[in-house]
XYZ file of C-alpha atoms in Angstrom:
272
model
C -19.457 -11.806 12.736
C -17.897 -8.361 13.295
C -14.385 -9.880 13.328
C -15.067 -11.757 10.077
C -16.506 -8.602 8.543
C -13.440 -6.556 9.516
C -10.987 -9.165 8.192
C -12.816 -9.373 4.860
C -12.967 -5.572 4.623
C -9.221 -5.267 5.296
C -8.352 -7.840 2.628
C -10.671 -6.187 0.114
C -9.272 -2.767 1.010
C -5.690 -3.841 0.378
C -6.590 -5.470 -2.953
C -8.565 -2.432 -4.090
C -5.765 -0.035 -3.140
C -3.188 -2.146 -4.970
C -5.403 -2.185 -8.049
C -6.085 1.551 -7.942
C -2.474 2.619 -7.504
C -0.554 -0.003 -9.461
C -2.726 -1.362 -12.282
C -2.796 0.446 -15.634
C -6.167 2.041 -16.374
C -6.875 -0.494 -19.129
C -6.339 -3.468 -16.816
C -8.264 -1.707 -14.039
C -11.238 -1.326 -16.392
C -11.207 -5.099 -16.932
C -11.126 -5.676 -13.165
C -14.047 -3.280 -12.731
C -15.885 -5.069 -15.538
C -15.407 -8.390 -13.731
C -16.852 -6.915 -10.523
C -19.769 -5.504 -12.501
C -20.414 -8.927 -14.039
C -20.555 -10.464 -10.549
C -22.885 -7.707 -9.404
C -25.161 -8.197 -12.413
C -25.282 -11.925 -11.680
C -26.592 -11.183 -8.192
C -28.953 -8.521 -9.535
C -30.382 -11.041 -11.988
C -31.006 -13.531 -9.182
C -32.684 -10.909 -6.979
C -34.899 -9.641 -9.810
C -35.777 -13.134 -11.136
C -34.173 -12.556 -14.533
C -33.593 -15.484 -16.858
C -30.081 -16.841 -17.318
C -29.894 -15.504 -20.887
C -31.350 -12.177 -19.795
C -28.721 -11.839 -17.074
C -25.957 -12.618 -19.564
C -27.249 -9.957 -21.968
C -27.516 -7.428 -19.140
C -23.972 -8.236 -18.010
C -22.645 -7.743 -21.534
C -24.417 -4.384 -21.871
C -23.121 -3.254 -18.468
C -19.530 -4.402 -19.036
C -18.960 -3.105 -22.575
C -18.987 0.662 -21.793
C -16.437 0.453 -18.969
C -13.975 -1.590 -21.036
C -14.460 0.739 -24.003
C -13.789 3.844 -21.887
C -10.879 2.087 -20.188
C -9.083 1.634 -23.497
C -10.333 4.815 -25.214
C -10.286 7.891 -22.941
C -13.162 10.305 -23.679
C -12.364 13.822 -24.895
C -14.461 16.802 -25.964
C -17.957 15.581 -26.821
C -17.091 12.267 -25.194
C -16.772 14.048 -21.853
C -20.177 15.645 -22.340
C -21.700 12.232 -23.090
C -20.039 10.897 -19.957
C -21.450 13.797 -17.917
C -24.941 13.091 -19.294
C -24.630 9.443 -18.262
C -23.691 10.495 -14.736
C -26.555 12.996 -14.607
C -29.021 10.294 -15.674
C -27.843 8.305 -12.652
C -28.174 11.350 -10.382
C -31.715 11.922 -11.688
C -32.617 8.274 -11.048
C -31.429 8.381 -7.447
C -32.890 11.811 -6.739
C -36.374 11.088 -8.047
C -37.081 7.515 -9.149
C -35.265 5.457 -6.519
C -36.328 7.767 -3.696
C -40.003 7.456 -4.682
C -39.719 3.677 -4.989
C -38.559 3.477 -1.385
C -42.036 4.723 -0.465
C -44.104 3.051 -3.213
C -42.143 -0.244 -3.032
C -42.981 -1.574 -6.524
C -42.150 -5.151 -7.458
C -39.507 -4.941 -10.211
C -38.897 -8.671 -10.485
C -39.056 -10.305 -13.888
C -40.018 -7.189 -15.835
C -38.238 -5.045 -18.404
C -37.705 -2.348 -15.766
C -35.239 -4.677 -14.017
C -32.955 -4.491 -17.059
C -33.189 -0.714 -17.412
C -32.521 -0.148 -13.710
C -29.603 -2.579 -13.840
C -27.968 -0.557 -16.625
C -28.652 2.670 -14.710
C -27.006 1.262 -11.598
C -23.906 -0.380 -12.995
C -22.789 1.630 -16.036
C -22.339 5.113 -14.467
C -20.667 3.659 -11.375
C -18.187 1.564 -13.334
C -17.351 4.489 -15.626
C -16.712 6.682 -12.584
C -14.373 4.044 -11.131
C -12.269 4.202 -14.288
C -12.371 7.951 -14.901
C -11.614 8.937 -11.301
C -8.564 6.658 -11.328
C -7.476 8.020 -14.697
C -7.659 11.607 -13.413
C -5.787 10.664 -10.230
C -5.876 7.416 -8.219
C -6.266 9.425 -5.027
C -9.611 10.805 -6.228
C -11.085 7.316 -6.507
C -9.678 6.393 -3.107
C -11.264 9.495 -1.536
C -14.623 8.769 -3.207
C -14.625 5.203 -1.882
C -13.298 6.217 1.537
C -16.167 8.683 1.923
C -18.630 5.794 1.524
C -16.675 3.753 4.079
C -16.705 6.705 6.501
C -20.479 6.976 6.117
C -20.927 3.243 6.813
C -18.568 3.136 9.782
C -19.840 6.346 11.411
C -23.480 5.301 10.947
C -22.781 1.819 12.335
C -21.024 2.891 15.518
C -23.182 5.939 16.234
C -26.317 3.891 15.595
C -25.038 1.065 17.761
C -24.296 3.445 20.643
C -27.175 5.923 20.430
C -29.680 4.438 17.962
C -33.288 4.526 19.185
C -35.514 5.804 16.371
C -35.814 3.523 13.336
C -34.940 5.107 10.005
C -36.786 2.707 7.687
C -38.196 -0.193 9.747
C -40.042 -1.741 6.804
C -36.904 -1.834 4.639
C -33.869 -2.049 6.932
C -34.846 -2.434 10.615
C -31.258 -2.129 11.837
C -30.806 1.468 10.691
C -31.611 4.394 12.969
C -31.960 8.145 12.561
C -29.106 8.601 15.028
C -26.869 6.431 12.845
C -27.989 8.401 9.812
C -26.975 11.704 11.427
C -23.665 10.149 12.494
C -22.976 9.053 8.920
C -23.777 12.494 7.503
C -21.555 14.170 10.102
C -18.714 11.750 9.366
C -18.852 12.396 5.610
C -19.100 16.143 6.154
C -15.993 16.189 8.351
C -14.170 13.910 5.907
C -14.891 16.055 2.846
C -14.087 19.334 4.560
C -10.784 17.903 5.806
C -9.956 16.638 2.307
C -10.870 20.010 0.753
C -8.560 21.811 3.167
C -5.550 19.482 3.233
C -5.735 16.830 0.474
C -7.224 18.617 -2.565
C -7.319 22.347 -1.708
C -7.674 23.223 -5.394
C -11.253 21.910 -5.268
C -12.372 24.257 -2.504
C -10.376 27.052 -4.117
C -12.328 26.638 -7.361
C -15.870 25.879 -6.155
C -15.766 27.262 -2.605
C -16.008 25.581 0.781
C -19.789 26.041 0.940
C -20.149 24.035 -2.275
C -17.913 21.328 -0.790
C -20.174 21.165 2.279
C -23.315 20.925 0.132
C -21.715 18.198 -1.997
C -20.730 16.297 1.160
C -24.311 16.356 2.462
C -25.691 15.182 -0.891
C -23.015 12.464 -1.042
C -23.940 11.237 2.434
C -27.650 11.188 1.581
C -26.929 9.280 -1.626
C -24.849 6.754 0.315
C -27.766 6.010 2.647
C -30.195 5.816 -0.272
C -28.044 3.288 -2.128
C -27.931 1.092 0.956
C -31.695 1.358 1.523
C -32.481 0.705 -2.142
C -30.541 -2.560 -2.154
C -32.220 -3.543 1.128
C -35.595 -2.861 -0.523
C -34.677 -5.084 -3.495
C -33.514 -7.867 -1.165
C -36.680 -7.614 0.937
C -38.801 -7.996 -2.192
C -36.724 -11.041 -3.128
C -37.070 -12.466 0.394
C -33.319 -12.782 1.071
C -30.967 -11.326 3.674
C -27.876 -10.989 1.463
C -27.410 -10.600 -2.283
C -24.906 -13.476 -2.286
C -22.323 -15.382 -0.278
C -19.096 -14.456 -2.057
C -17.725 -12.150 0.672
C -17.615 -13.630 4.213
C -19.253 -11.297 6.703
C -20.536 -9.008 3.948
C -22.731 -11.239 1.793
C -22.456 -10.619 -1.921
C -20.857 -8.053 -4.217
C -23.999 -5.898 -4.208
C -23.963 -5.835 -0.425
C -20.504 -4.281 -0.581
C -20.998 -1.789 -3.420
C -24.631 -0.766 -2.825
C -23.755 2.724 -1.571
C -21.132 3.184 -4.297
C -23.815 2.695 -6.943
C -25.477 5.908 -5.765
C -22.409 7.953 -4.817
C -19.624 7.349 -7.340
C -21.686 8.781 -10.235
C -21.872 12.011 -8.201
C -18.080 12.093 -7.954
C -17.837 11.217 -11.632
C -20.227 14.027 -12.567
C -18.181 16.559 -10.597
C -14.983 15.386 -12.296
C -16.492 15.381 -15.806
C -17.927 18.884 -15.289
C -14.541 20.054 -13.964
C -12.750 18.640 -17.028
C -15.261 19.814 -19.627
C -15.954 23.339 -18.384
């Protein structure tokens, strides 16, 4: 299983890098929209949405990213974009975190549509805007999520003893959690010093460290939130599209909670 997972991850990584560095932003937005549509399809199945309801949700989630892909936001458009990102940050900071304790059943209700929009739209917009600003920014944002996953997996596998959330994701441990946070922290500090020193020069290294910790926490929350949704649906994976990984949601779960953070930082940087 690990070998299959690694092979799939390598293939996906190469394809994503090629798309980020070589596709025009407009075409990239269409690619992102296609991924979003696949994710919404899985979301609809997990939340027991009707076929027509899933199609409507997919259309609502896809339209903004294609629109922004072909029409770059400026001025007030950047402020609107920042507000969209901040709505996502608010959702993850307060709503999603409380649901991990309350564990409500979102299946079949109107809340499933609203949450779906909140998950997919800010993330897809960030994927386009980070690439537009500089492809390397999107790569760093995605790599940080990968670092969190890899560090948490290997540290948890080696030292994991105390369960992080046994009722949601029994395989995760507090030791793995600390390993993931440490990995992201080291990654961001290294990037701030050598890759994008202008960031630390403008906001300070302490702010970079705080952002790294928040980013790592958001990464874990995104993973746990999808696990909670799958547990409510009674399934192990969101789909079967990606060998060794499950479905699209299984691969992008942490990006749904982290990329809007990166997008918010970029939009604030550009606007102010």
